PDB file of C-alpha atoms in Angstrom:
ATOM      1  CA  UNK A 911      44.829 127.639 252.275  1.00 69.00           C
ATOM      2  CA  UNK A 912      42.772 126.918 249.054  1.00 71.00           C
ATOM      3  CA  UNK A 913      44.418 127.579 246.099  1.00 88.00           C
ATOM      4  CA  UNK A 914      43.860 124.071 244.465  1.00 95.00           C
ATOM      5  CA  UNK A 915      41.156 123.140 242.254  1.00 96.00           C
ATOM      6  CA  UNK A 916      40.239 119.302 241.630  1.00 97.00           C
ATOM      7  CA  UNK A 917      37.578 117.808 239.357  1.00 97.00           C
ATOM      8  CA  UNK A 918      36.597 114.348 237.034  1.00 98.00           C
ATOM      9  CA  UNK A 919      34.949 112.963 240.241  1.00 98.00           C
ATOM     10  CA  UNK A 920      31.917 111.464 239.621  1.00 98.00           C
ATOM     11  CA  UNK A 921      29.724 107.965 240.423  1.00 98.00           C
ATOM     12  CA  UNK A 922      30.599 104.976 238.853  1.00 98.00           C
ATOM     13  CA  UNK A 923      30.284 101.422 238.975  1.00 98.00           C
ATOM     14  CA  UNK A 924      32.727  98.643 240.254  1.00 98.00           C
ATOM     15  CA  UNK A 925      35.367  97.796 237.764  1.00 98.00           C
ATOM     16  CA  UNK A 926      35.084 101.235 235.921  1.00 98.00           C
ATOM     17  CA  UNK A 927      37.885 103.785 236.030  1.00 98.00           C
ATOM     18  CA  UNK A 928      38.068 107.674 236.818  1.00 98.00           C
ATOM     19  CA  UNK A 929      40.912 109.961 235.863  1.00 98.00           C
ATOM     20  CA  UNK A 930      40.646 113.296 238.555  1.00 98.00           C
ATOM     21  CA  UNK A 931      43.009 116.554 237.654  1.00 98.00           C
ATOM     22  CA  UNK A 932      44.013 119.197 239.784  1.00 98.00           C
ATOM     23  CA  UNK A 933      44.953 122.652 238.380  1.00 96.00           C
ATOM     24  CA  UNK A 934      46.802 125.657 240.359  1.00 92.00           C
ATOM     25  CA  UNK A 935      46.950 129.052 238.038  1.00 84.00           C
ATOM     26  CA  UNK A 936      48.471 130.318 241.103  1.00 85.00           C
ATOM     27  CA  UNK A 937      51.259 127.641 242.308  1.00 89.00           C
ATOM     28  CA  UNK A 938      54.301 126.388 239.635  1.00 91.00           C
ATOM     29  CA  UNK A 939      53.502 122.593 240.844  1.00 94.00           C
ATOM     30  CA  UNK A 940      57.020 121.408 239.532  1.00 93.00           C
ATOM     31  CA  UNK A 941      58.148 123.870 243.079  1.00 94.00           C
ATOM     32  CA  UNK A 942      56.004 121.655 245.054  1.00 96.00           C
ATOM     33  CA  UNK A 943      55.177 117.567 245.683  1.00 97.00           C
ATOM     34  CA  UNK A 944      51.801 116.980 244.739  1.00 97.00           C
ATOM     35  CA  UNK A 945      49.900 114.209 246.238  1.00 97.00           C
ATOM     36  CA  UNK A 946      46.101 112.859 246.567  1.00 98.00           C
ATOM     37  CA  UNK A 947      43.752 112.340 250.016  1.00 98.00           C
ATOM     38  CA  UNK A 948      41.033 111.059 250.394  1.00 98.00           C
ATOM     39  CA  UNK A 949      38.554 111.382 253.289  1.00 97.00           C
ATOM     40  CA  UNK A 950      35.065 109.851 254.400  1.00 91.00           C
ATOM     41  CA  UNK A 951      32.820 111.831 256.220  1.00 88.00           C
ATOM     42  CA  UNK A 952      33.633 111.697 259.702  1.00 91.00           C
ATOM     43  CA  UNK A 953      37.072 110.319 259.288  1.00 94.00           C
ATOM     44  CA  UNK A 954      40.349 112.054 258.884  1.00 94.00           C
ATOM     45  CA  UNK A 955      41.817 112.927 255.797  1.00 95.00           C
ATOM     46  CA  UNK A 956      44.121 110.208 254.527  1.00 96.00           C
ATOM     47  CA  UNK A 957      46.752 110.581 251.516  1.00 96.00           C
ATOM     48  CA  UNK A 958      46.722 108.292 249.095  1.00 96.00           C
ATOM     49  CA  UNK A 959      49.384 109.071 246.235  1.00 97.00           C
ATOM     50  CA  UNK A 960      52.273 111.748 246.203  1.00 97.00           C
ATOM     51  CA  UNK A 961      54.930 113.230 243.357  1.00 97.00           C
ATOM     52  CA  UNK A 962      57.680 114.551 244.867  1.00 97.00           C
ATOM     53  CA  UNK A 963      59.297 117.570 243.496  1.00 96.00           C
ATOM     54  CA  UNK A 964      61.631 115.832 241.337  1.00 96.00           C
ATOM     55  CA  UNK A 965      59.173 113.038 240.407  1.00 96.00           C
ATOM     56  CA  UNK A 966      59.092 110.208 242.027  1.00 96.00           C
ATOM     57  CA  UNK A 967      56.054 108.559 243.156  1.00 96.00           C
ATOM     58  CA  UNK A 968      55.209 107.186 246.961  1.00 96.00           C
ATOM     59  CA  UNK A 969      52.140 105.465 247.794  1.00 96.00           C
ATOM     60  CA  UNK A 970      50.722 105.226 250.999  1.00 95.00           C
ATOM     61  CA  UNK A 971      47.884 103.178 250.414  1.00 90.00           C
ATOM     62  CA  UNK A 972      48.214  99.428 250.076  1.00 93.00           C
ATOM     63  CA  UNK A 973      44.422  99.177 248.681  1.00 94.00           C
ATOM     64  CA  UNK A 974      45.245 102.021 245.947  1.00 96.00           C
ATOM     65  CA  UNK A 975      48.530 100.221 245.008  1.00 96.00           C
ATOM     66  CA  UNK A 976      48.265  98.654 240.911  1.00 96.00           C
ATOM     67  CA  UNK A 977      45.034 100.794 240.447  1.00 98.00           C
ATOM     68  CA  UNK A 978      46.094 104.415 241.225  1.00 98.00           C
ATOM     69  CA  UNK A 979      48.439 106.109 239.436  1.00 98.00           C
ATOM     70  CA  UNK A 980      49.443 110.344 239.557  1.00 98.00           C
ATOM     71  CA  UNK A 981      50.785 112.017 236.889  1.00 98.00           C
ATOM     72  CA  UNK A 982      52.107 115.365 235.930  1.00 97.00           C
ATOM     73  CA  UNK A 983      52.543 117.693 233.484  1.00 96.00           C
ATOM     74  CA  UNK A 984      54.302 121.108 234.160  1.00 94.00           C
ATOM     75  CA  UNK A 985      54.035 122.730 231.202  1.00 93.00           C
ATOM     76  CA  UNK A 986      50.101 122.977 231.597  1.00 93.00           C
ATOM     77  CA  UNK A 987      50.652 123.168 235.680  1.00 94.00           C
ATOM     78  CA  UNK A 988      48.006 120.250 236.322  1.00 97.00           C
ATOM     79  CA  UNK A 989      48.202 116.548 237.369  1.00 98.00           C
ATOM     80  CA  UNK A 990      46.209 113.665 237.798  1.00 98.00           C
ATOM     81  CA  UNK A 991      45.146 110.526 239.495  1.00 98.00           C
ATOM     82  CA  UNK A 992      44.158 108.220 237.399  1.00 98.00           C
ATOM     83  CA  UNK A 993      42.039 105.865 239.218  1.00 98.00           C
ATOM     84  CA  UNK A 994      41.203 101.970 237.570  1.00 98.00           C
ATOM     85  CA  UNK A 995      39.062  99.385 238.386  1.00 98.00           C
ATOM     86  CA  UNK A 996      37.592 100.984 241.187  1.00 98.00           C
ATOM     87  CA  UNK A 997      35.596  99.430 244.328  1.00 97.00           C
ATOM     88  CA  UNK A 998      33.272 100.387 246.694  1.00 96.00           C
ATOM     89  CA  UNK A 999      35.574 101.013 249.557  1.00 95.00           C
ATOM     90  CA  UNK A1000      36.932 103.724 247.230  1.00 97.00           C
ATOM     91  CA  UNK A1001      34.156 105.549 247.534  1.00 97.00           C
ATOM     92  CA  UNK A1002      34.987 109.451 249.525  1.00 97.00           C
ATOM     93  CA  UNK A1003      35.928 112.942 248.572  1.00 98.00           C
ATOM     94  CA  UNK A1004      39.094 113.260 247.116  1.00 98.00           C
ATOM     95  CA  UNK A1005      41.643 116.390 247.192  1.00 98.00           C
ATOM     96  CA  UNK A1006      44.676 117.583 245.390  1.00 97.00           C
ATOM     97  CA  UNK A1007      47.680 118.832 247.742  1.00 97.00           C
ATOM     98  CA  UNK A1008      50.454 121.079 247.615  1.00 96.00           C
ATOM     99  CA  UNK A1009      53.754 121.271 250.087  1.00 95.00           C
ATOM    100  CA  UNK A1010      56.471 123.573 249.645  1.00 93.00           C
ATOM    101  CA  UNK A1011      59.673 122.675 251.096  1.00 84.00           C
ATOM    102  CA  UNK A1012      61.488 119.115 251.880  1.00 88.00           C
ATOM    103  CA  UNK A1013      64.109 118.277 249.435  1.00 94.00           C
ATOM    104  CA  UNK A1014      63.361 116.920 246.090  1.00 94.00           C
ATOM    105  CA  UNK A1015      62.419 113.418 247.012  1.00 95.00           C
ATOM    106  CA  UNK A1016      60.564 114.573 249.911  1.00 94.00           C
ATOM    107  CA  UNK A1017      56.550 113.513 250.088  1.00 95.00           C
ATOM    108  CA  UNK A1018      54.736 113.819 252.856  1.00 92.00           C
ATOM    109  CA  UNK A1019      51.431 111.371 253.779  1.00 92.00           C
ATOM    110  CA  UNK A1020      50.392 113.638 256.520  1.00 93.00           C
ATOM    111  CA  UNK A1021      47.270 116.036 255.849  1.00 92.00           C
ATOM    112  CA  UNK A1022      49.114 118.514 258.520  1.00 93.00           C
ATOM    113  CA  UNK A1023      51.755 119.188 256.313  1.00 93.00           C
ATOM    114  CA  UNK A1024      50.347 120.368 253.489  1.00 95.00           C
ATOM    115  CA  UNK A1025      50.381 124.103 252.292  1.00 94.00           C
ATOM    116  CA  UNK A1026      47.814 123.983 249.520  1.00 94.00           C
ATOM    117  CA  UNK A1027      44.098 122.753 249.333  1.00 95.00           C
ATOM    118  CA  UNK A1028      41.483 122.354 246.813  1.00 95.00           C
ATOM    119  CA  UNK A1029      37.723 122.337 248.006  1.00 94.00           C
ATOM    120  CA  UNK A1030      37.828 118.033 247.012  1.00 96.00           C
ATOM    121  CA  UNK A1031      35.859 116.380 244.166  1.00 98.00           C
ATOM    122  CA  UNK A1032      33.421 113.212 245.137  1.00 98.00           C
ATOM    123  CA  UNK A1033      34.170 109.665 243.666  1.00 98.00           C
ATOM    124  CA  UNK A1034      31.370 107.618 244.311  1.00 98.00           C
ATOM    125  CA  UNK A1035      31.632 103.892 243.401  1.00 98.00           C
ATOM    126  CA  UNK A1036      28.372 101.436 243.195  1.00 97.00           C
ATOM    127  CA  UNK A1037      28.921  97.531 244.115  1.00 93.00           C
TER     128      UNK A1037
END
């Protein structure tokens, strides 16, 4: 179910940084942990980065880990991935997430588990 909507993708070079949001007029995100996938085409969707309800962070992805960072603010409903010094291998489509339920530490790395979708925003990164 779509009710996501992500965007600051865009194609950059090796090195440089990106910083994507993801807003949800619909959803109260602090009611739901948040997290980032990405996916090549072809390939299954992978998550990358999760908030949990009550904040804290898990990240699933060993290559993301000192460059990636998510963020949050609940007063404006919207959070972020802030993405540094980027590589090629970080090249896909990236989407914003939503899951209800789980207590308040609870993230989830599995695509099948989500509730909430946006349509994805593409990070391309040149060598």
């Amino acid at each position: 179910q779509l009710q996501l909507s992500e965007s600051g993708g865009g194609t950059v070079r090796a090195g440089e940084s990106l910083r994507l949001a993801c807003t949800g007029p619909g959803l109260a995100f602090g009611n739901y942990a948040m997290g980032w996938f990405r996916q090549d085409p072809g390939k299954e969707r992978v998550g990358i980065i999760c908030m949990s309800k009550s904040g804290k962070v898990e990240t699933y992805s060993d290559s993301v880990k000192g460059r990636f960072t998510i963020s949050r603010d609940l007063t404006k409903n919207i959070v972020h991935l802030q993405m540094n010094d980027l590589i090629p291998d970080d090249t896909a489509k990236y989407y914003c997430a939503a899951q209800s339920g789980g207590p308040p530490d609870f993230c989830s790395s599995s695509y099948r588990t989500q509730n909430y979708w946006g349509w994805g925003t593409q990070v391309t990164v040149s060598s």
